[in-house]
Amino acid sequence: MKLLLLLCLMDCFLAIGQASSGTFNVLNYGATADGIGDDSKAFMAAWKAACSFTGGVKLLIPKGTYLVGPVKFDGPCRNVSSITVSMEGYLKASTNLSKYVSGDDWIQFGWVHHLTLTGGGTFDGQGAVSWPFNECSKREKCKVLPSSIKFVYTEHTVVKSIKSLNSKFFHIVLLGCKNFWGSNIVAQAPSDSPNTDGFHIERSSGVSIYSSVIATGDDCISIGQTNERVVISGITCGPGHGISVGSLGRYENEGDVKGLLIKDCTLSGTTNGLRIKTWQNSPGKSSVSNLTFQNIILKSVANPIIIDQAYCPYADCSSKVPSWVSIRDIIFSDIRGTSTTPVAVTLKCSSGVPCENVNLHNVDLRYVGGSPTIAECLNVKATYSGTQLPLPCN
Ligand SMILES: *[C@@H]1O[C@H](CO)[C@@H](O)[C@H](O)[C@H]1NC(C)=O
Ligand SMILES: *[C@@H]1O[C@H](CO)[C@@H](O)[C@H](O)[C@H]1NC(C)=O
Ligand SMILES: *[C@@H]1O[C@H](CO)[C@@H](O)[C@H](O)[C@H]1NC(C)=O
């Protein structure tokens, strides 16, 4: 009797249909999936229903092409134990910039816990139309274009098997996230597209990005202020500007960056390889510490290893005031490959706060032009072990 009742319950449960099993399909909320009609409202309605459900839920974006403007998938989703966004479709970002009011990004996930974003789908930022309006690559004060996928104060987030194409600005942004795992992610934009960083990570902790391919016009990965416990591994990067810590020291009250491990990556044809950059004349003090770069292959990279504490990309950088970001406990270990310039190692530290405890172990970087590579150093006492090409600075 009990068993029969249980079977009936399961049948009845299934009969009620998708929603009661916790799956919310955007097509049931009015998405047209024709790539022409704006599906933003349907997406947000489906999210709202999912977020108000109890237990484990799934937001399904089935195969199809969807045109969407800025969408906010925000929590908290109080009675939801976990939420999976199964993104199997092809999303095209609206190119009408007036839809992105006051700093809106394109697809935002905010204040949710136990979120998984997966499904093999593509987020196409349709950036080419907006890149000519990018002012930030030219001057300091600028209107920032929308980033494609942004995670804001999420906790325990898994992102795997998705693709991001031609973002208007950054591809994927983490802001204030705790415990984030990203893998099998492809981020792609042309090498001359402005500020199309693959990942930008800020104010986050416990972040792991691995087994991903990034080809873009700016940093493959940029690690901004106030981050700790970040592991980057198995990244294929290029073209792009490489893997960068910074820029730091641009704003007041920036937090420290500590506990970074960047390992088992291959960078090809990038302008920089492994970079730490801090602004000259920083308004506050902060630090970068406990940073390890390990087992990295650099192929035809212009500045393979570079610490630059006089960073200022604009024309009017007249300040002689040094950076106040201190850098210490840095390891470059097993770094090998080729440089397209003779200066393969640059350690240009701040005269205000010289770098401390910078270690190079087994560095083998050869100039494609044939002559030996050289190292340039300023305000740093580095230690060396194992192979050293270029030869250490005196
Ligand atoms: C969560 O579940 C409780 C108990 O079932 C209910 O009273 C409450 O309204 C739900 N909260 C939300 C935000 O759905
Ligand atoms: C762009 O979006 C704005 C704000 O939603 C709207 O008023 C305007 O008509 C749109 N322009 C085009 C060309 O669709
Ligand atoms: C340095 O960072 C690594 C990687 O995040 C971490 O595992 C380790 O505990 C840190 N070491 C110290 C002394 O903080």
XYZ file of N, CA and C in Angstrom, residues 276-280 288 306-311 321-330 332 345-360 376-382 393:
141
model
N 53.328 41.927 -13.413
C 52.760 42.624 -12.253
C 52.891 44.102 -12.567
N 51.805 44.815 -12.579
C 51.910 46.241 -12.894
C 51.190 47.081 -11.852
N 51.861 48.119 -11.422
C 51.257 49.032 -10.449
C 51.472 50.460 -10.939
N 50.486 51.292 -10.673
C 50.544 52.676 -11.140
C 51.588 53.478 -10.367
N 52.224 54.368 -11.072
C 53.058 55.346 -10.374
C 52.119 56.273 -9.605
N 51.338 43.294 -2.694
C 51.193 42.055 -3.459
C 52.175 41.080 -2.838
N 57.677 40.425 -16.480
C 57.775 41.867 -16.289
C 57.062 42.349 -15.027
N 57.849 42.998 -14.174
C 57.271 43.756 -13.067
C 57.446 45.219 -13.449
N 56.363 45.945 -13.522
C 56.418 47.348 -13.934
C 55.678 48.193 -12.903
N 56.448 48.906 -12.095
C 55.808 49.707 -11.044
C 55.703 51.179 -11.412
N 55.929 51.480 -12.672
C 55.737 52.865 -13.133
C 54.699 52.859 -14.244
N 53.680 52.046 -14.032
C 52.680 51.859 -15.086
C 51.850 53.127 -15.259
N 56.318 60.719 -8.848
C 56.062 60.078 -7.560
C 55.966 58.569 -7.773
N 56.677 57.785 -6.932
C 56.671 56.332 -7.180
C 55.358 55.664 -6.793
N 55.277 54.395 -7.127
C 54.147 53.571 -6.702
C 54.308 53.244 -5.224
N 53.209 53.146 -4.508
C 53.255 52.763 -3.091
C 52.712 51.358 -2.867
N 52.669 50.576 -3.922
C 52.265 49.172 -3.785
C 53.535 48.349 -3.551
N 53.604 47.684 -2.414
C 54.820 46.898 -2.148
C 54.648 45.479 -2.685
N 55.749 44.948 -3.189
C 55.727 43.617 -3.807
C 56.738 42.739 -3.100
N 56.295 41.574 -2.598
C 57.249 40.687 -1.922
C 56.829 39.208 -1.994
N 57.822 38.347 -1.800
C 57.611 36.893 -1.837
C 57.017 36.444 -3.171
N 57.811 36.650 -4.213
C 57.377 36.309 -5.565
C 58.314 35.225 -6.117
N 59.259 32.959 -9.585
C 59.103 32.558 -10.983
C 59.881 31.264 -11.130
N 63.483 39.645 -19.233
C 63.093 39.783 -17.825
C 63.233 41.245 -17.417
N 62.147 41.843 -16.975
C 62.156 43.221 -16.496
C 61.643 43.228 -15.064
N 62.480 43.664 -14.144
C 62.027 43.795 -12.759
C 62.191 45.271 -12.379
N 61.208 46.061 -12.731
C 61.299 47.503 -12.516
C 60.438 47.852 -11.316
N 61.062 47.810 -10.140
C 60.314 48.011 -8.905
C 60.316 49.472 -8.492
N 59.531 49.764 -7.480
C 59.323 51.146 -7.059
C 60.493 51.660 -6.216
N 60.891 52.905 -6.440
C 61.927 53.507 -5.596
C 61.361 53.789 -4.204
N 60.063 53.914 -4.103
C 59.416 54.173 -2.806
C 59.357 52.929 -1.943
N 59.010 51.801 -2.545
C 58.944 50.525 -1.826
C 59.581 49.428 -2.691
N 60.908 49.265 -2.583
C 61.595 48.263 -3.412
C 61.002 46.858 -3.232
N 61.080 46.038 -4.265
C 60.561 44.664 -4.177
C 61.424 43.837 -3.229
N 60.790 42.965 -2.484
C 61.517 42.097 -1.558
C 61.277 40.633 -1.884
N 62.342 39.863 -1.762
C 62.246 38.411 -1.913
C 61.596 37.980 -3.235
N 62.243 38.376 -4.323
C 61.828 37.923 -5.653
C 62.785 36.804 -6.065
N 62.255 35.646 -6.369
C 63.089 34.478 -6.681
C 62.844 33.981 -8.095
N 63.956 33.756 -8.808
C 63.833 33.162 -10.141
C 64.535 31.817 -10.142
N 66.612 43.432 -17.062
C 66.753 44.794 -16.545
C 66.096 44.874 -15.184
N 66.813 45.450 -14.233
C 66.289 45.494 -12.870
C 66.427 46.894 -12.277
N 65.508 47.218 -11.382
C 65.528 48.498 -10.698
C 64.892 48.302 -9.321
N 65.573 48.747 -8.275
C 65.008 48.695 -6.926
C 64.545 47.301 -6.502
N 65.359 46.316 -6.800
C 65.002 44.952 -6.426
C 66.272 44.164 -6.132
N 66.198 43.311 -5.121
C 67.268 42.339 -4.912
C 66.647 40.981 -5.130
N 66.978 40.384 -6.269
C 66.391 39.092 -6.600
C 67.363 37.978 -6.264
N 70.500 40.121 -13.329
C 70.990 41.507 -13.207
C 72.065 41.493 -12.140
